[in-house]
Amino acid sequence: MLKGGSRDTGKLLMERSVPGRAGVVAPPLDVPEQPLPDASMLRDDLALPEVSEPEVVQYFTALSQQNFSIDTQFYPLGSCTMKYNPKINDEMAFLPGFAAIHPLQPPDQSQGALELLHTLQEYLGEITGMSGVSLATLAGAHGELAGVLMMRAYHHSRGDTGRIKMAIPDSAHGTNPASAAMAGFEVVTLASDEDGNVDLEALHELVGPDLAGVMITLPSTLGLFDRNIVEVCRIVHEAGGLVYGDGANMNALLGRAKLGDLGFDVIHLNLHKTFSTPHGGGGPGAGPVCCAPILEPYLAAPIVTASANGSGPTYALSNPEQSIGKMSGYHGNFGVLVRAYTYIRTLGDAGIKSISGNAVLNANYLLGALKDIYYLPYDRTCMHEVVLSADWQRARGVSGLDVAKRLLDYGFHAPTMYFPLIVHEALMIEPTESENRYTLDAFIEALRQINRESETDPDMVHHAPHTTPVSRLDEAGAARHPDLRWRPKT
Amino acid sequence: MSPEDRKYTREHEWAKVEDADAKLVSVGITHFAQDELGDIVYFDLPNAGDSVAYMQKMGEVESVKAVSDLFSPVTGRIDAVNSELVDHPELVNDDPFEAGWIMRVVLEDLGELDTLMSANEYDEYTGAS
Amino acid sequence: MTTAHFQSHYIPNTEREQAEMLATLGLTSIDELFHDIPDEYRNPPLNLPEPLSELEIQRELAGLASKNRSLGSGPSFLGAGSYHHFIPAIVKALMTRGEFLTAYTPYQPEVSQGTLQVIYEFQTLISSLFGMEVANAGMYDGATSLAEGVLMACRVTNRERVAVSDTVSPTYLQVIRTYCQAHGIDIEVVRHWEPEVGDDTACLVVQYPNFYGGLEDLGDFAQLAHGHGALLVVSTDPTACGMLNPPGHYSADIVTGEGQPLGIPTSYGGPYLGLFTCKEQYIRQMPSRLVGRTVDSQGRTGYVLTLQTREQHIRRERATSNICTNEALYALASTIYLAAMGRQGLKQVAELCYHKAHYAASRIESLPGYNLPFQRGPFFQEFVVQCPAPPAEINRKLMERNILGGLDISVPPYSAPLPPDLDKGMLVCVTEMNSKEDIDALVAGLAEFN
C-alpha cells in the first residue's frame, strides 16, 4: 500500500525533526525553582528528534503496516507457537491495579497481585506435574539458565562437583547449549536415532560421573514425541544425572501428558508461546521454571508463598533456602503472567486439552495433505508441528529458502527454515489450534502452487518475494560494514 | 581444480612457499571452503609476531549465518596478516588463492609441508576432480 | 447451562469439522494422534477450575486488582529502580496495534520492516541518549543488562576480577552474582569513595545516579579503571540523561540501564527493558540482537538482524549470551516515548523531577528529627532521609493518609553498605508525577514524627 508525504516510512525520526516542534506539552513547574548542579554536569547535546504528535502517530502506524502479524496473516512459524493472542488478556494486564503498582510496595498493598501469582504457580505446577514453580524468569532462555543453574546447585550441594558436562541433542535450539555454557557446563552432543528419538546407545555412552544431566525438548524440534523418553529419564537418573525439559513445544502436550510424570526434574515454559501472550515482535516473554521436589530448594528467587490466618490466606514473596539467587531486578514479567493467568482461567481443564488436541490435529492435517509433494523425513504422526524438507524442490533449483520467501507473496508467513539442523532444507510448520480449516486449505494450495512453480518457473521462485516492500536484503553487506544507527550527514 | 603450486589440509586451508630461503609461506583457505561458507563477512585473526602451530586454531571466519574455526597448516611465527581483509573480507570469496591470502608465516621447518596434501589429493578429497 | 462438550471461543474447529479432518487421516478420534505417549502417562487427571466467560474473568481480575494500591490512587514516593513517570496516550495506542503486538521476532525481513526499522530507531536514540557509539536491540531489564555487561567486560579483558561499587543497587549486585556464579569470577564490593582496582580487574561497575540517589564523578572512575586496563561499566537512568551529561561523555566503556522510565508502566516489576550500549570496538562481544541498515536486491533501503554470529542460534555454546526473546515491544514503547518527548520534552521531565525532588529534600531537611546524610553532594530525583523512627513504622502511618512513602533501606540488602549511624534510612523518590500538594502532604505526614 503506497503512502505519500510524512506517512511514507523512508525518513527516519531524526530526518523528520524540525526545531521547535513538540510531541508533548510538559506541565508547569509548581514548586520554587531549585539551584542546578554545576554546569559542567549538564548536557547541551541531547540529539533527540523534534516531531509533533500527529507525525509520531502517522509514522509508527505506517511502520506497523510493514509487518506480518498473527492478526493480519497466517504465521505458521515452527517452534514459535504463533497462536491467537486474546485481547482480554491485554486488557486485564492494563488494569491500573496491575499495571500501575510498584514492585517494592509493601505486601499488604499488593495482596491481589501476590494471590494471582500464587494461583498461577499452582496452575502451572498442575499442568506440568511439578511441585515447585518460580515465575521470576523473563523468557525461555532465561528460564533455561535458571534451570541448569539449579541442576548445578543440586550436584554441588551433594559435594558432587565432578559433573561438568551437559548432554544436548543435535536437534536442540541454540539456547540450550548457550544456557548450559553460561551455567559453566561443557556441552556434549547427544545423537538422534533414525526415528527422531534420542539414540539410547549414544546416551548410554555419555552418562557417568561427569555428566550433570541432559536437556531434552519434548516433543522434539522434529515435532515428534520421543517414544524413548521414559527410558531416557531412567538411564540418566540411574547414573546420578538430572533431566531438563525445554518447554518450547508444550502446546502439543497440554492436558495430554505431564512432564513431571514422565521423569523430568526441571523444565521451563514459554508463556509467550503455549499460554498465548503476545510475542510483541520479539518479547516480552516469560519463562517460568517448574521442578520436582528435590530441586525446589534451589529455585530462582523470589517465589510466592501463602500462610493461613484468621481471615484467609496471606501471600508473601520469599526466597527458597538454597536459591540460585535473583535472576532479574524484581519478581518476573508480571504483565505477561497476568495474561497467562487470564488465559488458563478462560480455558479451564476442558479448554486446555482442546488446545493440544486441535494444535496436533491441524499439524497432522497439513502433514497428510503435503507429504506427497514435499519430502517428509520422519513419516509418523507428528505433534503440534510438522517438519518437511524441500529436498525434492532443491533438485529443481528451488531451495527451502526460496519456497519460504515465495509463500510471503501468497500472504502467508514463512515456516521456520533450516531448523532443526539435522534435516536438509527443513521447513518447520506449526499451524496452532487457532487456525480454521479454510486457512489451512488455502495454505496447502499455496504450497502446491509453489511446487508447480518450482517446475515451470524456478527462476521466479528463486527471486521471490515480489510483492513485499523490500526483497532479499544484502545481509552480507550489513554484516561487513555495520550501520547500526542513524548519523548526521557530514 | 586447485592450484598445484601449494599444499592443502583436510580442514581446507592451503600453504604456499613464497620465499624458500626465508622459510616464508602464505596461508589461506580454499575455493571449496569459501564456497561452503558463502558470503564471508569477518575474520578474527591473530597479530603479526604471534606464533601458530600445525593444526591448532589460528582464528575464526564468519559468514552471515555460520562461524568456522581456522586451523594453521604450519608451525611458525606470523610475519604479516592480510590487512585488506578487515574492510574487504569478500576478497576471500572472490580470489581465495591470491588476493585473498590470510597471513604469511615464517616456518620453523619447511619440511612440515611434506605432510600436507597435494592439489590432486585435495581435489580427490573434496570430490572436485 | 451445561453441555458435555466445551467449545473454546479461541478455537474455530467444531467437533464436526474435527471429525472431517480426522477422516482425511483415516482416524476417528483426536486421542489417536497421541498414541506415541505411553498409555500409563496419557491423559492424566488435570485439576484446573471450570472455564470462565470473558464477563466472569473481568469480574474476578477486577476484584484482584482492587486489592492492590495503585500509584495513581494517591501520592507515591517509591522509586529505587522502578519509576512512576507520565506516559503519553499514544504509547499504548501505537504499541498495542496488532501488527506490532502479534508479530514474532523479525527473522523474515521482507515482512518485518516495521519492527526492524523501529529497532534501528531505538538503537539510534538510546546510543545518543547515553552518549555511546552503539546500542543493541535491548535486554530483559536493567539488572540483567548490567550483569551481561559484567560478563562482557570479562570477555573483552580476559580477566576474572570485578569491582562493584557499594552504591550500585543491592539487587543488581545479587543478579550479577547469579550470572557470574558458574564462571569463577571474583566479585568484590568496593567503597565508592576509594574503589580498589588492580591490574587484574576486568571492570569497575558503578551506577549513575547511584542507588542512594547521589551523582558521583564518572570521570574519576573512568581514569582509575582505564589506568589499570579495566573497563568502566555504568548502569544509568535514562531520564537523568535528559539533563545530565551521560556516562558516554566520561569515556565509559559499557553503559547499561533500566528502560522502564521511558514510557513503560511499573507493572509490579515487569515487563521492563534492558538498555545496553558500548564502544564500537567491543561490538563483537555484545550480547543480544542488533539491527543494521542495508539495501535489497533492487537497491532499496531496508533493515535486517545483523552480526548474528555472536548469538546462540549460530554460535551455540560459544555465543556471547543465551538471550533470544528480549523485550522488543517495550523497545518500541520507549522509542515512541522518546519520539514524542523529543529533545525538549525529555529535558523538561528531567528538570521537573530534579526541582521537585530538591524542593522535597529541602522541606524534609527542615523538619525536626530528620536529616539528609548524603546530600552535601549533587543528586537527581532520589535522596536518603535519616528518620526519627523506623521507616516501616513511618510508612504505615503515611499509608493511613494514603501516601506511599519511600523505600525502607534500614533492612538488608539495602542497608549493607550504609554507615552504622544511618540506621533509619528511607530512600525518597520524587518525579514529575508528584505535585506540590503531594510533596507538602508527605512533609506534613513526616512531621507527625520527631
Coordinates of N, CA and C in Angstrom, one line a residue, chain C residues 232-419:
Chain C
L232 N 35.2 0.6 32.4 CA 34.2 1.2 33.3 C 32.8 0.8 32.8
V233 N 32.1 0.1 33.6 CA 30.8 -0.3 33.3 C 29.8 0.5 34.1
V234 N 28.8 1.2 33.5 CA 27.9 2.0 34.2 C 26.5 1.6 34.0
S235 N 25.7 1.6 35.1 CA 24.3 1.5 35.0 C 23.7 2.8 35.2
T236 N 22.8 3.3 34.3 CA 22.3 4.7 34.4 C 20.8 4.7 34.3
D237 N 20.3 5.9 34.6 CA 18.8 6.2 34.5 C 18.6 7.1 33.2
P238 N 17.8 6.6 32.3 CA 17.7 7.3 31.0 C 17.0 8.7 31.2
T239 N 16.2 8.8 32.2 CA 15.5 10.1 32.5 C 16.6 11.2 32.9
A240 N 17.5 10.7 33.7 CA 18.6 11.6 34.2 C 19.4 12.1 33.0
C241 N 19.6 11.2 32.0 CA 20.4 11.6 30.8 C 19.7 12.7 30.0
G242 N 18.4 13.0 30.3 CA 17.8 14.1 29.7 C 18.3 15.5 30.0
M243 N 19.0 15.6 31.2 CA 19.6 16.9 31.6 C 21.1 16.8 31.9
L244 N 21.5 15.6 32.4 CA 22.9 15.4 32.9 C 23.7 14.9 31.8
N245 N 25.0 15.2 31.8 CA 25.9 14.6 30.9 C 25.8 13.1 31.1
P246 N 25.7 12.3 30.0 CA 25.5 10.9 30.1 C 26.9 10.2 30.3
P247 N 26.9 8.9 30.7 CA 28.1 8.2 31.0 C 29.1 8.2 29.9
G248 N 28.6 8.2 28.6 CA 29.5 8.2 27.5 C 30.3 9.4 27.4
H249 N 29.9 10.5 27.9 CA 30.6 11.8 28.0 C 31.9 11.6 28.8
Y250 N 31.9 10.6 29.8 CA 33.0 10.4 30.6 C 33.8 9.2 30.2
S251 N 33.7 8.8 29.0 CA 34.5 7.6 28.5 C 34.2 6.3 29.1
A252 N 32.9 6.1 29.5 CA 32.5 4.8 30.0 C 32.6 3.8 28.8
D253 N 32.9 2.6 29.1 CA 33.1 1.6 28.0 C 31.8 0.8 27.7
I254 N 31.1 0.5 28.7 CA 29.8 -0.2 28.6 C 28.8 0.5 29.5
V255 N 27.7 1.0 28.9 CA 26.7 1.7 29.6 C 25.4 1.0 29.5
T256 N 24.8 0.5 30.6 CA 23.5 -0.2 30.6 C 22.5 0.7 31.4
G257 N 21.3 0.2 31.4 CA 20.3 1.0 32.1 C 18.9 0.3 32.1
E258 N 18.1 0.8 33.0 CA 16.7 0.3 33.0 C 15.9 1.2 32.2
G259 N 15.2 0.6 31.1 CA 14.4 1.4 30.2 C 13.0 1.7 30.7
Q260 N 12.6 1.2 31.8 CA 11.2 1.3 32.3 C 10.8 2.8 32.3
P261 N 11.7 3.7 32.8 CA 11.2 5.1 32.8 C 10.7 5.7 31.5
L262 N 11.1 5.1 30.4 CA 10.8 5.6 29.1 C 9.4 5.0 28.6
G263 N 8.4 5.4 29.3 CA 7.0 5.0 28.7 C 6.5 3.6 29.1
I264 N 7.1 3.0 30.1 CA 6.7 1.7 30.5 C 6.1 1.7 31.9
P265 N 4.9 1.1 32.0 CA 4.3 1.1 33.4 C 5.1 0.3 34.4
T266 N 5.0 0.6 35.7 CA 5.8 0.0 36.7 C 5.4 -1.5 36.9
S267 N 4.1 -1.8 36.7 CA 3.6 -3.2 36.5 C 4.2 -4.2 37.4
Y268 N 4.3 -3.9 38.7 CA 4.8 -4.8 39.7 C 6.2 -5.4 39.3
G269 N 6.9 -4.7 38.5 CA 8.3 -5.1 38.3 C 8.6 -5.7 36.9
G270 N 7.6 -5.8 36.0 CA 7.9 -6.3 34.7 C 6.6 -6.4 33.9
P271 N 6.8 -6.5 32.6 CA 8.0 -6.5 31.8 C 8.6 -5.1 31.7
Y272 N 10.0 -5.1 31.8 CA 10.7 -3.8 31.7 C 11.6 -4.0 30.4
L273 N 12.7 -3.2 30.4 CA 13.5 -3.2 29.2 C 15.0 -2.9 29.6
G274 N 15.8 -3.8 29.2 CA 17.3 -3.6 29.5 C 17.9 -2.7 28.4
L275 N 18.6 -1.7 28.7 CA 19.3 -0.9 27.7 C 20.8 -1.3 27.8
F276 N 21.4 -1.4 26.6 CA 22.8 -1.9 26.6 C 23.5 -1.2 25.5
T277 N 24.6 -0.5 25.8 CA 25.4 0.3 24.8 C 26.8 0.0 25.1
C278 N 27.7 0.2 24.1 CA 29.1 0.1 24.4 C 29.9 0.9 23.3
K279 N 31.2 0.9 23.5 CA 32.1 1.5 22.4 C 32.1 0.5 21.3
E280 N 32.2 1.1 20.1 CA 32.1 0.3 18.8 C 33.2 -0.8 18.8
Q281 N 34.3 -0.6 19.4 CA 35.4 -1.6 19.3 C 35.1 -2.9 19.9
Y282 N 34.1 -2.9 20.8 CA 33.7 -4.1 21.6 C 32.5 -4.8 21.0
I283 N 32.1 -4.4 19.8 CA 30.7 -4.8 19.3 C 30.6 -6.3 19.2
R284 N 31.7 -7.0 18.8 CA 31.6 -8.4 18.6 C 31.5 -9.2 19.9
Q285 N 31.6 -8.6 21.0 CA 31.4 -9.3 22.3 C 30.1 -8.9 22.9
M286 N 29.3 -8.1 22.1 CA 28.0 -7.6 22.7 C 27.0 -8.8 22.7
P287 N 26.1 -8.8 23.7 CA 25.0 -9.8 23.8 C 23.8 -9.2 23.0
S288 N 22.9 -10.1 22.7 CA 21.6 -9.8 22.1 C 21.6 -9.3 20.7
R289 N 20.4 -9.0 20.2 CA 20.2 -8.7 18.8 C 20.7 -7.3 18.4
L290 N 21.1 -7.2 17.1 CA 21.4 -5.9 16.6 C 20.7 -5.8 15.2
V291 N 20.2 -4.6 14.9 CA 19.6 -4.4 13.6 C 20.5 -3.4 12.8
G292 N 20.8 -3.8 11.5 CA 21.6 -2.9 10.7 C 20.8 -2.5 9.5
R293 N 21.3 -1.3 8.9 CA 20.7 -0.8 7.7 C 21.4 -1.4 6.5
T294 N 20.7 -1.7 5.4 CA 21.4 -2.3 4.2 C 20.5 -1.9 3.0
V295 N 20.7 -2.6 1.9 CA 19.9 -2.4 0.7 C 19.4 -3.8 0.3
D296 N 18.3 -3.8 -0.5 CA 17.8 -5.1 -1.1 C 18.3 -5.3 -2.5
S297 N 17.8 -6.4 -3.1 CA 18.3 -6.8 -4.4 C 18.0 -5.7 -5.5
Q298 N 17.1 -4.7 -5.2 CA 16.9 -3.7 -6.1 C 17.4 -2.3 -5.7
G299 N 18.2 -2.4 -4.6 CA 18.8 -1.1 -4.2 C 18.0 -0.3 -3.2
R300 N 16.9 -0.9 -2.8 CA 16.0 -0.1 -1.8 C 16.6 -0.3 -0.4
T301 N 16.5 0.8 0.4 CA 16.9 0.7 1.8 C 16.0 -0.2 2.6
G302 N 16.7 -1.0 3.4 CA 15.9 -1.9 4.3 C 16.8 -2.2 5.5
Y303 N 16.2 -3.0 6.5 CA 16.8 -3.3 7.7 C 16.8 -4.8 8.0
V304 N 17.9 -5.3 8.6 CA 18.0 -6.7 8.9 C 18.6 -6.9 10.3
L305 N 18.4 -8.1 10.8 CA 19.2 -8.5 12.0 C 20.6 -8.8 11.5
T306 N 21.6 -8.3 12.3 CA 22.9 -8.4 11.7 C 23.9 -8.8 12.8
L307 N 25.1 -9.2 12.4 CA 26.2 -9.7 13.3 C 25.6 -10.8 14.1
Q308 N 24.9 -11.7 13.5 CA 24.2 -12.7 14.2 C 25.1 -13.9 14.7
T309 N 26.3 -13.9 14.1 CA 27.2 -15.0 14.5 C 27.6 -14.9 16.0
R310 N 27.3 -13.7 16.6 CA 27.6 -13.6 18.1 C 26.5 -14.4 18.9
E311 N 25.4 -14.8 18.2 CA 24.2 -15.2 19.0 C 24.1 -16.7 19.1
Q312 N 23.2 -17.1 20.0 CA 23.1 -18.5 20.4 C 22.6 -19.4 19.2
H313 N 21.8 -18.9 18.3 CA 21.3 -19.8 17.2 C 22.4 -20.1 16.2
I314 N 23.5 -19.4 16.2 CA 24.6 -19.8 15.3 C 25.8 -20.3 16.1
R315 N 26.2 -19.5 17.1 CA 27.4 -19.9 17.8 C 27.2 -20.9 19.0
R316 N 25.9 -21.1 19.3 CA 25.5 -22.1 20.3 C 26.3 -21.9 21.6
E317 N 27.1 -22.9 22.1 CA 27.7 -22.8 23.4 C 28.8 -21.8 23.5
R318 N 29.2 -21.2 22.3 CA 30.2 -20.2 22.4 C 29.6 -18.8 22.1
A319 N 28.3 -18.7 22.2 CA 27.7 -17.4 21.9 C 28.0 -16.4 23.0
T320 N 27.8 -15.1 22.7 CA 28.1 -14.1 23.7 C 27.1 -14.1 24.8
S321 N 25.9 -14.7 24.6 CA 24.9 -14.8 25.6 C 23.9 -15.8 25.1
N322 N 23.0 -16.3 26.1 CA 22.0 -17.3 25.6 C 20.7 -16.5 25.3
I323 N 20.7 -15.2 25.4 CA 19.5 -14.4 25.2 C 18.9 -14.6 23.8
C324 N 17.6 -14.7 23.7 CA 16.9 -14.9 22.4 C 15.8 -13.9 22.5
T325 N 14.6 -14.3 22.9 CA 13.5 -13.3 23.1 C 13.9 -12.3 24.1
N326 N 13.8 -11.0 23.7 CA 14.1 -10.0 24.7 C 12.8 -9.2 25.0
E327 N 12.8 -7.9 24.8 CA 11.6 -7.1 25.2 C 11.3 -6.1 24.1
A328 N 11.2 -6.7 22.9 CA 11.0 -5.8 21.7 C 9.9 -4.9 21.8
L329 N 8.7 -5.3 22.3 CA 7.5 -4.5 22.4 C 7.8 -3.2 23.2
Y330 N 8.6 -3.4 24.3 CA 8.9 -2.3 25.1 C 10.1 -1.4 24.6
A331 N 10.9 -2.0 23.7 CA 11.8 -1.2 22.9 C 11.0 -0.2 22.0
L332 N 9.9 -0.8 21.5 CA 9.0 0.0 20.7 C 8.4 1.1 21.5
A333 N 7.9 0.7 22.7 CA 7.2 1.7 23.6 C 8.2 2.9 23.9
S334 N 9.5 2.5 24.2 CA 10.4 3.6 24.6 C 10.8 4.4 23.4
T335 N 10.8 3.8 22.2 CA 11.1 4.6 21.0 C 9.9 5.6 20.7
I336 N 8.7 5.2 20.9 CA 7.6 6.1 20.7 C 7.6 7.2 21.8
Y337 N 7.9 6.8 23.0 CA 8.0 7.7 24.1 C 9.1 8.8 23.8
L338 N 10.3 8.4 23.4 CA 11.4 9.3 23.1 C 11.0 10.2 21.9
A339 N 10.3 9.6 20.9 CA 9.9 10.4 19.7 C 9.0 11.5 20.1
A340 N 8.0 11.1 21.0 CA 7.0 12.1 21.4 C 7.7 13.2 22.4
M341 N 8.4 12.7 23.3 CA 9.0 13.7 24.3 C 10.0 14.6 23.6
G342 N 10.9 13.9 22.8 CA 11.8 14.7 22.0 C 12.8 15.4 22.8
R343 N 13.6 16.2 22.1 CA 14.7 16.9 22.7 C 14.3 17.8 23.9
Q344 N 13.2 18.5 23.7 CA 12.8 19.4 24.8 C 12.1 18.7 25.9
G345 N 11.2 17.8 25.4 CA 10.3 17.1 26.4 C 11.1 16.3 27.5
L346 N 12.1 15.6 27.0 CA 12.8 14.7 28.0 C 13.6 15.6 29.0
K347 N 14.1 16.7 28.4 CA 14.8 17.6 29.3 C 13.9 18.2 30.3
Q348 N 12.7 18.6 29.9 CA 11.7 19.2 30.8 C 11.3 18.2 31.9
V349 N 11.1 16.9 31.5 CA 10.7 15.9 32.5 C 11.9 15.8 33.5
A350 N 13.1 15.7 33.0 CA 14.2 15.5 33.9 C 14.3 16.7 34.9
E351 N 14.1 17.9 34.4 CA 14.2 19.1 35.2 C 13.0 19.2 36.2
L352 N 11.8 18.7 35.8 CA 10.7 18.7 36.8 C 11.1 17.8 37.9
C353 N 11.6 16.6 37.6 CA 12.0 15.6 38.6 C 13.0 16.3 39.6
Y354 N 14.0 16.9 38.9 CA 15.1 17.5 39.7 C 14.6 18.6 40.7
H355 N 13.8 19.5 40.2 CA 13.4 20.6 41.0 C 12.4 20.1 42.1
K356 N 11.5 19.2 41.8 CA 10.6 18.7 42.8 C 11.3 17.9 43.8
A357 N 12.2 17.1 43.4 CA 13.0 16.3 44.4 C 13.8 17.2 45.3
H358 N 14.4 18.2 44.8 CA 15.2 19.1 45.6 C 14.3 20.0 46.5
Y359 N 13.1 20.3 46.0 CA 12.2 21.0 46.9 C 11.8 20.1 48.1
A360 N 11.4 18.9 47.8 CA 11.0 17.9 48.8 C 12.2 17.7 49.8
A361 N 13.4 17.6 49.3 CA 14.5 17.3 50.2 C 14.7 18.5 51.1
S362 N 14.6 19.7 50.6 CA 14.9 20.9 51.5 C 13.7 21.0 52.5
R363 N 12.5 20.7 52.1 CA 11.4 20.7 53.1 C 11.6 19.7 54.2
I364 N 12.0 18.5 53.8 CA 12.2 17.4 54.8 C 13.3 17.7 55.7
E365 N 14.4 18.2 55.1 CA 15.6 18.5 55.9 C 15.3 19.5 57.0
S366 N 14.3 20.4 56.7 CA 14.0 21.4 57.7 C 13.1 20.9 58.9
L367 N 12.6 19.6 58.7 CA 11.8 19.1 59.8 C 12.7 18.6 61.0
P368 N 12.2 18.9 62.2 CA 13.0 18.4 63.3 C 13.1 16.9 63.4
G369 N 14.2 16.4 63.7 CA 14.4 14.9 63.7 C 14.8 14.3 62.5
Y370 N 14.7 15.0 61.3 CA 15.1 14.4 60.0 C 16.4 15.0 59.6
N371 N 17.2 14.2 58.9 CA 18.4 14.9 58.2 C 18.7 14.1 57.0
L372 N 19.4 14.7 56.1 CA 19.8 14.2 54.8 C 21.3 13.9 54.8
P373 N 21.7 12.6 55.2 CA 23.1 12.4 55.4 C 24.0 12.5 54.2
F374 N 23.5 12.3 53.0 CA 24.4 12.3 51.8 C 24.3 13.5 51.0
Q375 N 23.4 14.5 51.4 CA 23.1 15.5 50.4 C 23.9 16.7 50.4
R376 N 25.2 16.5 50.8 CA 26.2 17.6 50.5 C 26.6 17.5 49.0
G377 N 26.5 16.3 48.5 CA 26.8 16.2 47.0 C 25.5 16.3 46.2
P378 N 25.7 16.4 44.9 CA 24.6 16.6 44.0 C 23.8 15.3 43.9
F379 N 22.5 15.4 43.6 CA 21.6 14.3 43.4 C 20.6 14.6 42.3
F380 N 19.8 13.6 41.8 CA 18.9 13.9 40.8 C 17.4 13.9 41.3
Q381 N 16.8 12.7 41.4 CA 15.4 12.7 41.8 C 15.2 11.8 43.1
E382 N 16.3 11.2 43.6 CA 16.1 10.4 44.8 C 17.1 10.8 45.9
F383 N 16.8 10.7 47.1 CA 17.7 11.0 48.2 C 17.3 10.2 49.5
V384 N 18.4 10.1 50.3 CA 18.2 9.3 51.6 C 17.9 10.3 52.7
V385 N 16.9 9.8 53.5 CA 16.5 10.6 54.7 C 16.7 9.7 55.9
Q386 N 17.4 10.2 56.9 CA 17.6 9.5 58.2 C 16.4 10.0 59.0
C387 N 15.5 9.1 59.4 CA 14.2 9.4 60.1 C 14.4 9.3 61.6
P388 N 13.4 9.9 62.3 CA 13.5 9.8 63.7 C 12.8 8.5 64.3
A389 N 12.2 7.7 63.4 CA 11.6 6.5 63.8 C 11.8 5.5 62.7
P390 N 11.6 4.2 63.0 CA 11.9 3.2 61.9 C 11.0 3.5 60.7
P391 N 11.6 3.5 59.5 CA 10.9 3.8 58.3 C 9.7 3.0 58.1
A392 N 9.7 1.7 58.5 CA 8.5 0.9 58.2 C 7.3 1.5 59.0
E393 N 7.6 1.9 60.2 CA 6.6 2.5 61.1 C 6.0 3.8 60.5
I394 N 6.9 4.6 60.0 CA 6.5 5.9 59.4 C 5.7 5.6 58.1
N395 N 6.1 4.6 57.3 CA 5.4 4.3 56.1 C 4.0 3.8 56.4
R396 N 3.8 3.1 57.5 CA 2.4 2.6 57.9 C 1.6 3.8 58.2
K397 N 2.1 4.8 58.9 CA 1.4 6.0 59.3 C 1.1 6.8 58.0
L398 N 2.0 6.9 57.1 CA 1.8 7.6 55.9 C 0.7 7.0 55.1
M399 N 0.6 5.6 55.1 CA -0.4 5.0 54.3 C -1.8 5.2 54.9
E400 N -1.9 5.5 56.1 CA -3.2 5.9 56.7 C -3.7 7.2 56.1
R401 N -2.7 8.0 55.5 CA -3.1 9.2 54.8 C -3.1 9.0 53.3
N402 N -3.1 7.7 52.9 CA -3.0 7.3 51.5 C -1.7 7.8 50.8
I403 N -0.6 7.9 51.5 CA 0.7 8.3 50.9 C 1.6 7.0 50.9
L404 N 2.1 6.7 49.8 CA 3.1 5.6 49.7 C 4.5 6.2 49.9
G405 N 5.1 5.9 51.0 CA 6.4 6.5 51.4 C 7.5 5.9 50.6
G406 N 8.7 6.3 51.0 CA 9.9 5.8 50.3 C 10.3 4.5 50.7
L407 N 11.4 3.9 50.1 CA 11.9 2.6 50.4 C 12.6 2.6 51.7
D408 N 12.2 1.6 52.6 CA 12.9 1.4 53.9 C 14.3 0.8 53.6
I409 N 15.3 1.5 53.8 CA 16.7 1.0 53.5 C 17.4 0.6 54.8
S410 N 16.6 0.5 55.9 CA 17.3 0.1 57.1 C 17.4 -1.4 57.2
V411 N 16.9 -2.1 56.2 CA 17.0 -3.6 56.2 C 17.8 -4.1 55.1
P412 N 18.3 -5.4 55.2 CA 19.1 -6.0 54.1 C 18.2 -6.1 52.9
P413 N 18.7 -6.1 51.7 CA 20.1 -5.9 51.4 C 20.5 -4.5 51.3
Y414 N 19.5 -3.6 51.4 CA 19.8 -2.1 51.1 C 20.7 -1.5 52.2
S415 N 20.7 -2.1 53.4 CA 21.4 -1.5 54.5 C 22.9 -1.8 54.5
A416 N 23.2 -2.9 53.7 CA 24.6 -3.4 53.8 C 25.7 -2.4 53.7
P417 N 25.7 -1.5 52.7 CA 26.9 -0.6 52.6 C 26.8 0.7 53.5
L418 N 25.7 0.8 54.2 CA 25.4 2.1 54.9 C 26.2 2.2 56.3
P419 N 26.7 3.4 56.6 CA 27.3 3.5 57.9 C 26.4 3.2 59.1

